[in-house]
Every structure is written in structure tokens, then in C-alpha cells.
Coordinates of C-alpha atoms in Angstrom, one line a residue:
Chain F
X2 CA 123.7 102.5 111.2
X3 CA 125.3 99.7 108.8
X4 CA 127.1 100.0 106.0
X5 CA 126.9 98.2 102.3
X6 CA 130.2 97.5 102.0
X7 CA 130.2 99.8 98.6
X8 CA 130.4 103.3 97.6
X9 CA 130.7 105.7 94.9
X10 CA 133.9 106.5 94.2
X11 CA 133.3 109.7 92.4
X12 CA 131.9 112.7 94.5
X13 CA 129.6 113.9 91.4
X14 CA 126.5 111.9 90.5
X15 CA 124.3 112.4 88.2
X16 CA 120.6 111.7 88.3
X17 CA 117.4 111.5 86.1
X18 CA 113.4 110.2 86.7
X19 CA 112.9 107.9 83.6
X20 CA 109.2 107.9 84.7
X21 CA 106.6 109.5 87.2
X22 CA 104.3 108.3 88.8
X23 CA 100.8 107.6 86.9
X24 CA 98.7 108.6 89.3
X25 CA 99.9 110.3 91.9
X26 CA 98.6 113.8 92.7
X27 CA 101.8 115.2 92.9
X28 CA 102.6 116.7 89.3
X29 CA 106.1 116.0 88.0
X30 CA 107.0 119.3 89.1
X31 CA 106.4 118.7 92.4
X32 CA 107.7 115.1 92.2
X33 CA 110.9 116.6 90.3
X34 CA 111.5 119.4 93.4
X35 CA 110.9 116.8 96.3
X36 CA 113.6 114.2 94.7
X37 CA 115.9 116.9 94.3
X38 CA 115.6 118.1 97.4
X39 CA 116.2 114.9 99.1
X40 CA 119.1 114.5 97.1
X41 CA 120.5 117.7 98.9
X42 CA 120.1 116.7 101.8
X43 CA 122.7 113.7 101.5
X44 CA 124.9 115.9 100.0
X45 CA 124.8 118.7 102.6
X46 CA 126.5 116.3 104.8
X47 CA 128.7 114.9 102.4
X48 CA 131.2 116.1 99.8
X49 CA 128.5 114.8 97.0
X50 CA 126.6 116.8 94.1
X51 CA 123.9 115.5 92.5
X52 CA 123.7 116.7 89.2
X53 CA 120.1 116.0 87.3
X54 CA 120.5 114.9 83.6
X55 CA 118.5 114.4 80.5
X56 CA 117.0 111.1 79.1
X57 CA 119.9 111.1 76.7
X58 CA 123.1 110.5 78.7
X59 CA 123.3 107.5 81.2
X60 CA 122.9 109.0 85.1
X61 CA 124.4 106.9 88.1
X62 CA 120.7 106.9 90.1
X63 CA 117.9 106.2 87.4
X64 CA 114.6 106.2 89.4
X65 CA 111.5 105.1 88.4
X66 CA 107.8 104.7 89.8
X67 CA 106.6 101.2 88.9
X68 CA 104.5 98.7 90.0
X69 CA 104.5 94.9 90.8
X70 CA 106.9 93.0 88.5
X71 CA 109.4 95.7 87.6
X72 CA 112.5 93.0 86.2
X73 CA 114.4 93.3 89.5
X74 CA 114.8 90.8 92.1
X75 CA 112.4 93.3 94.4
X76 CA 108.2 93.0 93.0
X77 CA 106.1 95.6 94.4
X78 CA 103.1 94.1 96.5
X79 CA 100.4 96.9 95.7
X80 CA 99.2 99.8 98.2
X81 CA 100.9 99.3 101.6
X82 CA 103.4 96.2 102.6
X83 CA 107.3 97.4 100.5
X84 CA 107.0 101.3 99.3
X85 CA 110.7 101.7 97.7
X86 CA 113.8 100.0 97.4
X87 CA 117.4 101.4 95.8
X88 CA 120.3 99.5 95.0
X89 CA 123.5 100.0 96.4
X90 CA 126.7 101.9 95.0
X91 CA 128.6 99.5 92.2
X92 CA 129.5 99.2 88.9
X93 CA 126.4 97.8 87.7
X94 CA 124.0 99.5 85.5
X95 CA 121.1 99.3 88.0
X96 CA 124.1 100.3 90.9
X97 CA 122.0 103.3 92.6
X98 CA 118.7 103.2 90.7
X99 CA 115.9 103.9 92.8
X100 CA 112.1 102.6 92.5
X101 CA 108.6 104.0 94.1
X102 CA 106.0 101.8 94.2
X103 CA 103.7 103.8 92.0
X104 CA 100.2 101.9 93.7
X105 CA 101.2 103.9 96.7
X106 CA 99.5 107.4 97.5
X107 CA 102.4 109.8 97.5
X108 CA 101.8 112.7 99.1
X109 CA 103.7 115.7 100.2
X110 CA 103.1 117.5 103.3
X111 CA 100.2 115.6 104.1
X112 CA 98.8 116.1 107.5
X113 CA 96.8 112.9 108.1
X114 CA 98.1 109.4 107.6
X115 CA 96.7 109.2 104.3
X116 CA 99.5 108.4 102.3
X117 CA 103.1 107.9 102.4
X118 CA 105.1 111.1 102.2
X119 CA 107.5 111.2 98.9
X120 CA 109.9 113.2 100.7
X121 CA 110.5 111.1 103.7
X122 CA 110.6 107.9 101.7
X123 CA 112.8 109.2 98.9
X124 CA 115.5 110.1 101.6
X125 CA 115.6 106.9 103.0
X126 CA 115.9 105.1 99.4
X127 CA 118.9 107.5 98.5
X128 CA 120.6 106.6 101.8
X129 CA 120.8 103.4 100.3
X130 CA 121.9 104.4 96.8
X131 CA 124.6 106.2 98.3
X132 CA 125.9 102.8 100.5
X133 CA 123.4 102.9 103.8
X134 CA 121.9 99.8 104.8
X135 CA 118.7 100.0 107.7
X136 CA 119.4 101.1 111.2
X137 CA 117.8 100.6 114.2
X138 CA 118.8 103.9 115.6
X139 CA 115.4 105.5 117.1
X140 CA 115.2 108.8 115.0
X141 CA 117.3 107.4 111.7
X142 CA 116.0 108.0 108.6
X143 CA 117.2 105.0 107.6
X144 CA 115.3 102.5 110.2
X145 CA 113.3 100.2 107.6
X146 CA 109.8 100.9 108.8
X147 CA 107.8 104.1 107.4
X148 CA 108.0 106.9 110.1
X149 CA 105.3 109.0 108.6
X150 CA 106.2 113.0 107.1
X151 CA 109.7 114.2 108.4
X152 CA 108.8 117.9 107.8
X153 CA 109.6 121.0 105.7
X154 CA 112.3 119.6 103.2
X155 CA 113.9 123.1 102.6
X156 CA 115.0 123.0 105.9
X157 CA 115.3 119.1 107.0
X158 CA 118.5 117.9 108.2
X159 CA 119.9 114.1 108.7
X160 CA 119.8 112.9 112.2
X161 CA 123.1 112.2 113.6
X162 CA 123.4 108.7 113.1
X163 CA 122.9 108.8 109.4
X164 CA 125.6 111.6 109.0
X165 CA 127.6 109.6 111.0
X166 CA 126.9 106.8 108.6
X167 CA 127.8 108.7 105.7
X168 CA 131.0 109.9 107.0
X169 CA 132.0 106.7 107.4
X170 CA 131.5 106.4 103.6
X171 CA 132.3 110.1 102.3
X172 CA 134.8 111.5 104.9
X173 CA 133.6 113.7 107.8
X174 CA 132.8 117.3 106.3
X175 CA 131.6 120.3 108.1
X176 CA 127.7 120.7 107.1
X177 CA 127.8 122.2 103.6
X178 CA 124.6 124.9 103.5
X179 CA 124.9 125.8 100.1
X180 CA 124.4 122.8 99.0
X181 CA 121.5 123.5 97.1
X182 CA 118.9 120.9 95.2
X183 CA 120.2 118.9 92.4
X184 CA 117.7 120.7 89.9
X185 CA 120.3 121.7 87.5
X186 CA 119.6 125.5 88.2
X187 CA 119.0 127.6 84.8
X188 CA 122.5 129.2 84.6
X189 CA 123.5 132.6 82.1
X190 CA 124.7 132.0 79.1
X191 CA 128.0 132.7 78.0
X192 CA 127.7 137.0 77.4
X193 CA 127.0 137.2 74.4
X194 CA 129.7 139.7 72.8
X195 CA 126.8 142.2 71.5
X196 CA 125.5 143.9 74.9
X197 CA 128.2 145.8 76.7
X198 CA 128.6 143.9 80.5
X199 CA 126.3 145.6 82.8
X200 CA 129.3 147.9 84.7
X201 CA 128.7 148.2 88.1
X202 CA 128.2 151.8 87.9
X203 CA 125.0 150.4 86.0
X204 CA 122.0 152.1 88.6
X205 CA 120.3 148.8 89.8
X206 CA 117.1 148.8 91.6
X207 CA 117.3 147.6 95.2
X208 CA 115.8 144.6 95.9
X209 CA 114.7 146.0 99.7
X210 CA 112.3 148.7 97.7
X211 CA 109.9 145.7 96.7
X212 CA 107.1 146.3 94.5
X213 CA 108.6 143.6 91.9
X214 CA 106.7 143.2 88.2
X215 CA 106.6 139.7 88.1
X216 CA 107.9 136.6 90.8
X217 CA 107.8 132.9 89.6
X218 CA 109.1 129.9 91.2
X219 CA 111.7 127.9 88.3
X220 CA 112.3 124.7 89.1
X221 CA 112.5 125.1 92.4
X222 CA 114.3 129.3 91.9
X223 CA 112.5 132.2 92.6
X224 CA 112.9 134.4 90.3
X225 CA 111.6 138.0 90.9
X226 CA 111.4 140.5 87.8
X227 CA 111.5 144.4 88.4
X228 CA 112.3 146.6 85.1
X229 CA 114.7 145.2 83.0
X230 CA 116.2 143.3 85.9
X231 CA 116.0 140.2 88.2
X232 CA 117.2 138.4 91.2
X233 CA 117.5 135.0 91.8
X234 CA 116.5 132.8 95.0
X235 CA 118.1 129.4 94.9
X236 CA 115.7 126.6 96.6
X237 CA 117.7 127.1 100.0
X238 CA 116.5 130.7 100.0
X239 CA 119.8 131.8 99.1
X240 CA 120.0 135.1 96.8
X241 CA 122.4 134.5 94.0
X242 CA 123.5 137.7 93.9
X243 CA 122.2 141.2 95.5
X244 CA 123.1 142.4 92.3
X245 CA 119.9 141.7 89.7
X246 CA 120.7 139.9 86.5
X247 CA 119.9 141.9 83.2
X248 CA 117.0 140.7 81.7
X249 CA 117.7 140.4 78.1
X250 CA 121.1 139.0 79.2
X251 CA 119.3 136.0 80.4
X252 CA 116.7 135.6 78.4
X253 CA 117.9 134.7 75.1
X254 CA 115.7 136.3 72.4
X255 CA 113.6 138.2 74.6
X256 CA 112.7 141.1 72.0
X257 CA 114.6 144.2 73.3
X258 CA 111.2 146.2 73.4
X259 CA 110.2 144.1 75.6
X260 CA 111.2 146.4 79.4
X261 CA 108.9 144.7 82.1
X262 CA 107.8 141.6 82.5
X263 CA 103.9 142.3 84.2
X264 CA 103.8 138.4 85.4
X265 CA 105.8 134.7 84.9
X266 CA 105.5 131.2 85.7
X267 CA 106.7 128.0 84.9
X268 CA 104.1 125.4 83.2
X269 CA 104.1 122.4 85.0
X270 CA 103.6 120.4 81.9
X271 CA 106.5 120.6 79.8
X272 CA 108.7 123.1 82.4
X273 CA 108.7 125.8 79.7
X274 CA 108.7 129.3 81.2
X275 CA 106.3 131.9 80.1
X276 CA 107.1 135.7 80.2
X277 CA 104.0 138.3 80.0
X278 CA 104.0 141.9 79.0
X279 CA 101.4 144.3 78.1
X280 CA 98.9 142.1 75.8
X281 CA 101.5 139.6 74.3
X282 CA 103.3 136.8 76.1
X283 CA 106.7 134.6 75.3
X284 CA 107.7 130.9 75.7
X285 CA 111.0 129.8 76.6
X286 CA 112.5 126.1 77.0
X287 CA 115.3 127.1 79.1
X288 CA 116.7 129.9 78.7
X289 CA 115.9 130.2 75.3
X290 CA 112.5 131.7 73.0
X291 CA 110.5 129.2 71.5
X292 CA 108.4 131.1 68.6
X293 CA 107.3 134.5 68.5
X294 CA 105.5 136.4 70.9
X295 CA 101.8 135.3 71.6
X296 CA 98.5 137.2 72.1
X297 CA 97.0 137.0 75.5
X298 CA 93.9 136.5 74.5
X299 CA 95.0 133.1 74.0
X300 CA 94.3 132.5 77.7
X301 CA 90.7 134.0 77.5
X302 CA 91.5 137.5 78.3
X303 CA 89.4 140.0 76.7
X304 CA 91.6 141.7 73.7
X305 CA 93.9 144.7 74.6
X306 CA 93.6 143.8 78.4
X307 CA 97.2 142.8 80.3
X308 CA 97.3 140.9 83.1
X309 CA 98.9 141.4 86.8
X310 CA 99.8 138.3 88.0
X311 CA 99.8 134.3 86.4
X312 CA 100.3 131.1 88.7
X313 CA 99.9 127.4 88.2
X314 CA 97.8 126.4 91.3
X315 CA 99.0 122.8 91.6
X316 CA 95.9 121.9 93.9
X317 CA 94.6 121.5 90.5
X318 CA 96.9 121.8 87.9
X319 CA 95.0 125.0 86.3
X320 CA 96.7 128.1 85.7
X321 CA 95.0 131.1 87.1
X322 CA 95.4 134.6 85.4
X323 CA 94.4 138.0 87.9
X324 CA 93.9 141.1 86.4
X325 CA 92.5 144.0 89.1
X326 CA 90.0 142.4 91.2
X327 CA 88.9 139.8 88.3
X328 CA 91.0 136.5 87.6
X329 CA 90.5 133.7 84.5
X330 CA 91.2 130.3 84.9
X331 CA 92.8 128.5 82.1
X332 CA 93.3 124.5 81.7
X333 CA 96.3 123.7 80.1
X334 CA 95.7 120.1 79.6
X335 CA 92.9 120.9 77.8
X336 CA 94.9 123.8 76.5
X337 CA 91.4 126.3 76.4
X338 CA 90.2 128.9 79.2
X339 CA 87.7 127.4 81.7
X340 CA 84.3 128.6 81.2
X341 CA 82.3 131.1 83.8
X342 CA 85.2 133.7 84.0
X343 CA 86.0 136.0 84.7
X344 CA 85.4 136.1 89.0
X345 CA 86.0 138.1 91.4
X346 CA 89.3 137.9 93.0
X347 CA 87.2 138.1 96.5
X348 CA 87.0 134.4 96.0
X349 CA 90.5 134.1 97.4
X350 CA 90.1 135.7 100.9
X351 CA 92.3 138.7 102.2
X352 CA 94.0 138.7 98.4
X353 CA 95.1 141.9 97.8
X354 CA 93.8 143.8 94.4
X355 CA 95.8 143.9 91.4
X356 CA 98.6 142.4 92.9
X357 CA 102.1 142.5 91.6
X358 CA 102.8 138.5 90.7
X359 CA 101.9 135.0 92.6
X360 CA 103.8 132.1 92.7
X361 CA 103.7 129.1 94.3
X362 CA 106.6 128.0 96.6
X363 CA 108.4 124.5 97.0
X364 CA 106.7 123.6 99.8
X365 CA 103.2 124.2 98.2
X366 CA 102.0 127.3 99.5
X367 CA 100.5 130.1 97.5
X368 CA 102.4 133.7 97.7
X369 CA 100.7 136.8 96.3
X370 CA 102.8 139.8 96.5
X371 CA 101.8 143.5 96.3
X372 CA 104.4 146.8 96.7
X373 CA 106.6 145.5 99.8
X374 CA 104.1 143.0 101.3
X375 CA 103.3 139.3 100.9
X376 CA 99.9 137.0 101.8
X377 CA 100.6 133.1 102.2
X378 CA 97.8 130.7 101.3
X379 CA 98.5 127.1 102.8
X380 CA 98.3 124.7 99.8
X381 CA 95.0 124.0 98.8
X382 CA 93.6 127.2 100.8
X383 CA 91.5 130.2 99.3
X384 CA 92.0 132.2 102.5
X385 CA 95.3 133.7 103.3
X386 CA 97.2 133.0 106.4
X387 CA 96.1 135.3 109.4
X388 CA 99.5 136.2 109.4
X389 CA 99.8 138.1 106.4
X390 CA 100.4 140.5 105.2
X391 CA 104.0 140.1 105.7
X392 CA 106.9 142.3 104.5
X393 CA 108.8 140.7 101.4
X394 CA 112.4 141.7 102.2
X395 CA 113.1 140.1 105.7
X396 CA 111.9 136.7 104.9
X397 CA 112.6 136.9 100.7
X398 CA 115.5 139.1 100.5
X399 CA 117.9 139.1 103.3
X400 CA 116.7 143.1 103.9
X401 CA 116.5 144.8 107.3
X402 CA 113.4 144.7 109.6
X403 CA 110.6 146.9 108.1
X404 CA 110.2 148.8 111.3
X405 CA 114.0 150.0 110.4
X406 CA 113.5 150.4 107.2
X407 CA 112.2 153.5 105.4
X408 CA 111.3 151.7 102.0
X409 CA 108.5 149.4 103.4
X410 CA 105.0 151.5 102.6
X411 CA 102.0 149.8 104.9
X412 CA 100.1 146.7 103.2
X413 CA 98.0 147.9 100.3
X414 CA 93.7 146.7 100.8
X415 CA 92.9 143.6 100.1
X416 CA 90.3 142.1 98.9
X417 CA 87.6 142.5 101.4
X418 CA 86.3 139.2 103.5
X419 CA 83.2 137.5 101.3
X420 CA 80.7 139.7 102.0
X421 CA 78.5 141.5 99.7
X422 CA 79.6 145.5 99.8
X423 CA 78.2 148.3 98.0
X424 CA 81.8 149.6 97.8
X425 CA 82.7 152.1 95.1
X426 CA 86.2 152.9 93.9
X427 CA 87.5 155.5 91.9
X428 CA 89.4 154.7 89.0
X429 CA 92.9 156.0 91.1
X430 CA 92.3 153.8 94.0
Chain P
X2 CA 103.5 84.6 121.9
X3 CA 100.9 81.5 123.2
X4 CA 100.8 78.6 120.8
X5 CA 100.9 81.0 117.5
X6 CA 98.7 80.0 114.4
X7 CA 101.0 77.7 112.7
X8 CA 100.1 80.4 109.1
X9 CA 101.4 83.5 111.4
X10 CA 104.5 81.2 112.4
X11 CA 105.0 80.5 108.9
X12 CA 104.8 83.9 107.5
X13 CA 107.1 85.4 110.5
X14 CA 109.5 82.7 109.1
X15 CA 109.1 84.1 105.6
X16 CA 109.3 88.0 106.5
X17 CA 112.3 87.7 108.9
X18 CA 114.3 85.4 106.2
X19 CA 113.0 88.2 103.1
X20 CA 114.3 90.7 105.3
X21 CA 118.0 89.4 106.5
X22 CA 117.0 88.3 110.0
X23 CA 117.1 84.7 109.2
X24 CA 119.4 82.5 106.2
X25 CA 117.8 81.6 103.1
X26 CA 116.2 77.9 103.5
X27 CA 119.1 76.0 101.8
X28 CA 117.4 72.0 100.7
X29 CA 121.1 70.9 100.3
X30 CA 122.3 71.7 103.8
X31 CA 119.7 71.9 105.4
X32 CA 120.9 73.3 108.9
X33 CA 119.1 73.2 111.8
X34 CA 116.8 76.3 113.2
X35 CA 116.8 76.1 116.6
X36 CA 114.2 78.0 118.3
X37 CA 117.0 79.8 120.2
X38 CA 118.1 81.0 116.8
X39 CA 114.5 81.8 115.8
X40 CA 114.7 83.9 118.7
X41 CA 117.2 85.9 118.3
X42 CA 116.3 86.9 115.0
X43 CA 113.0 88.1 116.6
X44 CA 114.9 90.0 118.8
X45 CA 117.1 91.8 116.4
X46 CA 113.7 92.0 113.9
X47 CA 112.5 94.0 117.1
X48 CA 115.0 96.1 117.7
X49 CA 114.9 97.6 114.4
X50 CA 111.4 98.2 114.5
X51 CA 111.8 99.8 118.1
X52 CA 109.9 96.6 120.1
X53 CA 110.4 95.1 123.2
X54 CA 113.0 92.4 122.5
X55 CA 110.7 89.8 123.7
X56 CA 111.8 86.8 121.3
X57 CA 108.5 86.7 120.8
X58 CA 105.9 86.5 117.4
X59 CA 103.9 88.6 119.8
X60 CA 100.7 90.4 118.2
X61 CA 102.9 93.7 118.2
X62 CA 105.6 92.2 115.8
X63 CA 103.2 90.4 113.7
X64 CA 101.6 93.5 113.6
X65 CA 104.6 95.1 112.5
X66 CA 105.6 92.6 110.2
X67 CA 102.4 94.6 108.1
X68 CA 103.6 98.0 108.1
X69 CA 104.5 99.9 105.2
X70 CA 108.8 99.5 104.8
X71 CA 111.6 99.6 102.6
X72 CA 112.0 96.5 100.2
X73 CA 115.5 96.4 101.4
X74 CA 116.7 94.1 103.6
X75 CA 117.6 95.1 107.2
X76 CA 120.7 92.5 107.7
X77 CA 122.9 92.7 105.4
X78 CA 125.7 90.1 104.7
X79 CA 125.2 86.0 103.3
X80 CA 124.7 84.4 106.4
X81 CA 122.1 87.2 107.7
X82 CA 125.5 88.5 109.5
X83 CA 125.1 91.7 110.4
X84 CA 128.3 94.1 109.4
X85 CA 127.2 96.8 111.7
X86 CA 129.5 99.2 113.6
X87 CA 129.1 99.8 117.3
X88 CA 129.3 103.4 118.2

């Protein structure tokens, strides 16, 4: 490894993108999760937090994507040749700022060596805004030439001569797993003095028992809705408590008639999160309402009907809405359904009916989930994993084995393969 | 490498002064480049990039020279001195 010669001498830094990339295919979203994730993993190994900011206040790393000419001493040269650069730790304003070439093809989890992986590059450039120069170490993440994809970034890990590197800057620390992504997590609000804490004698759902209302992936949480309750995943897969949250704890303004939420995600576009129940659905900028509750219809559902489940599919960027064995599709850009719904829900093979909420996960995948069970689509795919079904809990929820555990009911049907069927089911079924 | 394209020879020159390996080109005193030093900043250029150390503007390292990289330099210090620390 080699050193700078500087380094931060505070052990919080704060962070913000001042602009995406125009043309990647990676949303902001996307692009938003991978950075922060990189991010953690420098400050796994180090006694750093990376805090993300808003436009308004003056971060330590300000990255941008830009092209050619981008007033520093470092012009990109268009697709290929330099990808990134960041500047080192220092007093000056651009100290730490980090710069994608935005002619490059960012990808994430690409298999084929069409385009340069966001992840693995972004590590690199915040090696350097941390004090890193280029090694020549065979398997460093900082060697100067791109290595290709360095694999799933919730469970990445330095090699050894970068930590060594950046113990030589930070102090040695023992690896710090909860160090979780720099996405500034939606934290409660101060309790507000009206509701009564919940006591612990409060009767909680267990989390082990599955068959959730609603799950939706938050900036990078997964946040999984049953009742008037929720639990929290943080982007390492850490719960935040086996103990749900209250609902209208949380969610400020959330009308108190309001007891399940039937299905949730997070629009890519502006980050607001959207809350459905029965035939009306809510908007929230963080934590808190924005407006009064809106009909469904709105999203080309026929009046009076709910809906089961609601993801943004970020394959391509539309948000699909599954009620039963029919699902709409609904372009937000556009902000108007798509024409030619409703389908059938056969369309996304081994899918089970009606199911209970999907979400999409930080790595890209596609979860539906149904009573205790969930299918994974690999991103981009319409047919689910052969794998799957596969119980929630063990994998979600830090719950014992399902053959040990009484709660887990078998898989529910899915939808059948594509194949015409003269099927008939009762109403019940 | 055999009697390199004097355009490859100059470009080499270029990358491996962008990127640290060799001083900045300095009109005012203008200091010798021995081929011996041109060398050894081949060498070090291939170390980083996981090459034979042949000394070389081989077809390999030009080759290299081309691959998609960091904007960074890889030597670090005024004098393309490397501050690096030997394990």
C-alpha cells in the first residue's frame, strides 16, 4: 500500500452526491445505496462514520459524475482510459471530493465485462479520499488498474493490505460489523408526549410467525409492516430491534384509523415513501405525511379494489401494483398507469397469488413474500429462483430453522408455470 | 521491446510521467533520462499493473497503458519518489 501523507483528522465525515449520473442505468436510488455502501466498508475497518447530508450544509466528500473538463486538474477522456479520481484528505474545499466519469457505463452486478462496476470503482476512489494512494499489492483494491466486479457489496470486505493501510492512517480497530451504510437511516422521532410508550407488556406480534402486511426496502432498510407494528432491517441484515416499532409512533400523521398497511415502497424518484391501505394511499417525505390520503385509483386500479403488494422494479423504473392473480403497471415519470392492464400475475413465473408485499433488495433482486415463505427473482428476471420458496425468518429474521419451528405453514401455490390451464378456484382458495 | 514506434515511445513517456513513474519534463533543468532510469520506471509501472518487470515497453504494458484506471497517480511524492512502506 502507500500512503498520502494526509488524513482526516475527525473520525465523522459527512458526505453528499451533488449530481448523478445522466445516463447511467442505475437510478439514484441505486447509485445512492451502492456509494453508501462503499463508504461502509472503509469504515468497518476503521473508527470512521460516514454520515450523508443534504445539499444545504457543506459535506467533507462531495461527489459528482461529470465528464471531460470538470475545473480540476484531472479531465475525463470519455468511455474507457481514467474512470474516477478523489482527492486526498486536507483542508481544502475539494479535500475528499470524489468524481465518476459520467461517459462511463456504470453498472452494478454486471456479469459480462460490459461496463465498469460502480461498486468496485467507488471503493477504490474513497480509499483515496480517506489518505490511500495505489498499491501494487495483487488482490488490493487500491491497485490503479480496473479489476472488474468485486462481488455482493453487503457482504464485501477490504483485503488485508488495504486495512493494513488504513490502520496506518486510523489506528488498528477490531472489524466493526455494525457498521452499517452511511444512508442516514430514518430514525423515530422524539415520542411525542400524546401516545402512552408502548410498555413492554404491550402483546407484540412475533416476527418468526411471518405473514407480514406490507415489506419495503427504505433507503437501503427493510422495513416489514404487520398490524399496527413494524421491524426494521438495517442494510447489513441486522434487525433493529426484535421488538416491532409502533406504527403511528413512526409515521408522523399516519391517520389513527389507519391499522394495516396492505403494501409500501419507496419511489425511486423523489425517495418519498408511500403507505397503502384498503382503497386509499399516503405520501411521506421522511418520516412525515405530505397531503392527505389519496385514492388508489390513482394508479389505475378499478375503484373500491385494494391492492396486495406495490414494488418499484428498477429493471425499468415502473412501479408494479398486484392484486390476486392480476397486477397494473404504473409509470411514474409519466406519472399515468401503463396501458394493457391489468395481466395475469402468471407472467412472473412460480409467483405466488395474492402475495403479502414485494420489495426489491440492495443487491437488485426481486422478493415476493407470502405467509412464512419467500421467492427471489434475480434482477431483471420474471422467473423466480429454483430455490424458492424459502422460509422468511432464517434468512430475514434471525428465527430458528423451519423444520424446528412450529410457526412455518408449507409454501402457499403459486402461480402455475406459463401454460394455459382450465383451472377453477373457488372464491376461498 | 524491438525498436518500438517512436509514437508508442512517446506516449509510454507521457503515461508513465501522468502517472508518477517518471518527473515532470522540467525546460529549466533539463536533467538527463537515462534509459536505465526509463527502465526502472517501466519496471515499477509493471509491478503495479502485475507484469513481468521486464524494463520493457513490451506489447503487454503498452497494452496496459490502455486499460480502464484511476485518474490518480500511482507514485506519489515531487520527484516521482515513492513514500511507500515495506511490510
Amino acid at each position: 500500500y502507500s500512503l498520502s501523507g494526509s488524513v482526516w483528522k475527525k473520525r465523522t465525515l459527512t458526505w453528499s452526491i451533488r449530481s448523478f449520473s445522466q445516463k447511467s442505468q442505475l437510478s439514484p436510488q441505486i447509485v445512492r445505496t451502492l456509494l453508501s455502501y462503499a463508504l461502509a466498508v472503509w469504515a468497518a475497518e476503521s473508527g470512521l462514520t460516514f454520515q450523508e447530508v443534504n445539499s444545504q450544509e457543506e459535506p467533507d466528500i462531495i461527489i459528482h459524475f461529470a465528464r471531460a473538463y470538470h475545473q480540476d486538474s484531472y479531465p475525463f477522456d470519455g468511455a474507457g482510459g481514467t474512470l474516477a479520481h478523489a482527492f486526498f484528505p486536507g483542508e481544502h474545499p475539494i479535500s475528499g471530493d470524489t468524481h465518476f466519469d459520467d461517459e462511463e457505463t456504470w453498472t452494478f452486478g454486471s456479469t459480462d465485462d460490459n461496463g465498469i462496476d460502480l461498486f468496485a470503482v467507488a471503493v477504490h476512489e474513497f480509499g483515496h479520499a480517506l489518505g490511500l494512494g495505489h498499491s501494487s499489492a495483487p488482490n488490493s483494491i487500491m491497485r490503479p488498474f480496473y479489476q472488474g466486479p468485486v462481488g455482493d457489496p453487503a457482504t464485501y470486505r477490504l483485503p488485508q493490505d488495504d486495512r493494513d493501510g488504513l490502520q496506518q492512517l486510523y489506528g488498528r480497530v477490531s472489524q466493526n460489523p455494525n457498521a452499517r451504510p452511511t444512508r442516514k437511516p430514518l430514525v423515530p422521532p422524539p415520542q411525542p408526549p400524546a401516545m402512552p410508550p408502548d410498555s413492554p407488556s404491550t402483546p407484540v406480534p412475533d416476527r418468526c410467525e411471518g405473514n407480514f402486511d406490507a415489506v419495503a426496502n427504505i433507503r437501503g432498510e427493510i422495513f416489514l409492516f404487520k398490524g399496527p407494528w413494524f421491524w426494521r432491517l438495517q442494510p447489513s441484515g441486522q434487525l433493529v430491534s426484535p421488538r416491532p416499532a409502533g406504527l403511528h409512533r413512526f409515521w408522523e400523521g399516519l391517520p389513527t384509523h389507519v391499522k394495516v398497511i396492505q403494501a409500501a415502497y419507496a419511489r425511486p424518484l423523489d425517495g418519498r415513501i408511500i403507505l397503502f391501505s384498503g382503497p386509499q394511499f399516503w405520501v411521506f417525505q421522511e418520516r412525515q405525511l405530505e397531503g392527505a390520503a389519496r385514492p388508489l385509483v390513482e394508479f389505475g386500479l378499478p375503484p373500491g379494489e385494494d391492492v396486495d403488494a406495490v414494488f418499484s422494479w428498477p429493471h425499468n423504473g415502473k412501479t408494479y401494483l398486484i392484486r390476486g392473480q392480476k397486477y397494473w403497471r404504473y409509470d411514474e415519470v409519466a406519472a399515468r398507469p401503463d396501458p394493457g392492464y391489468p395481466r395475469p400475475l402468471s407472467l412472473w413465473e412460480g409467483a405466488p397469488f395474492a402475495p403479502d408485499d414485494v420489495t426489491i433488495s440492495n443487491t437488485g433482486d426481486t422478493y415476493f413474500f407470502k405467509g412464512t415463505h419467500f421467492w427471489r427473482f434475480a434482477e431483471g428476471s420474471v422467473k423466480a429462483e429454483s430455490d424458492s420458496p424459502q422460509p422468511i425468518g432464517p434468512k430475514w429474521l434471525d428465527c430458528p430453522a423451519p423444520n424446528s419451528d412450529p410457526r412455518v405453514t408449507s409454501p402457499p401455490k403459486t402461480t402455475s408455470k406459463t401454460r394455459s390451464c382450465d383451472c377453477h378456484c373457488e372464491l376461498n382458495q | 521491446a524491438q525498436n518500438p514506434d517512436a509514437k508508442v515511445v512517446s506516449m509510454g513517456v507521457e503515461w508513465l510521467t501522468r502517472y508518477g513513474y517518471l518527473p515532470p519534463a522540467d525546460p529549466v533543468h533539463a536533467q538527463m533520462q537515462s534509459l536505465e532510469k526509463l527502465q526502472d520506471a517501466i519496471k515499477v509501472m509493471q509491478r503495479f499493473a502485475g507484469l513481468p518487470e521486464t524494463g520493457q515497453m513490451d506489447p503487454m504494458t503498452i497494452k496496459t497503458m490502455r486499460k480502464p484506471r484511476c485518474s490518480l497517480p500511482d507514485v506519489l511524492g515531487a520527484a516521482g519518489l515513492v513514500r511507500r512502506r515495506r511490510r
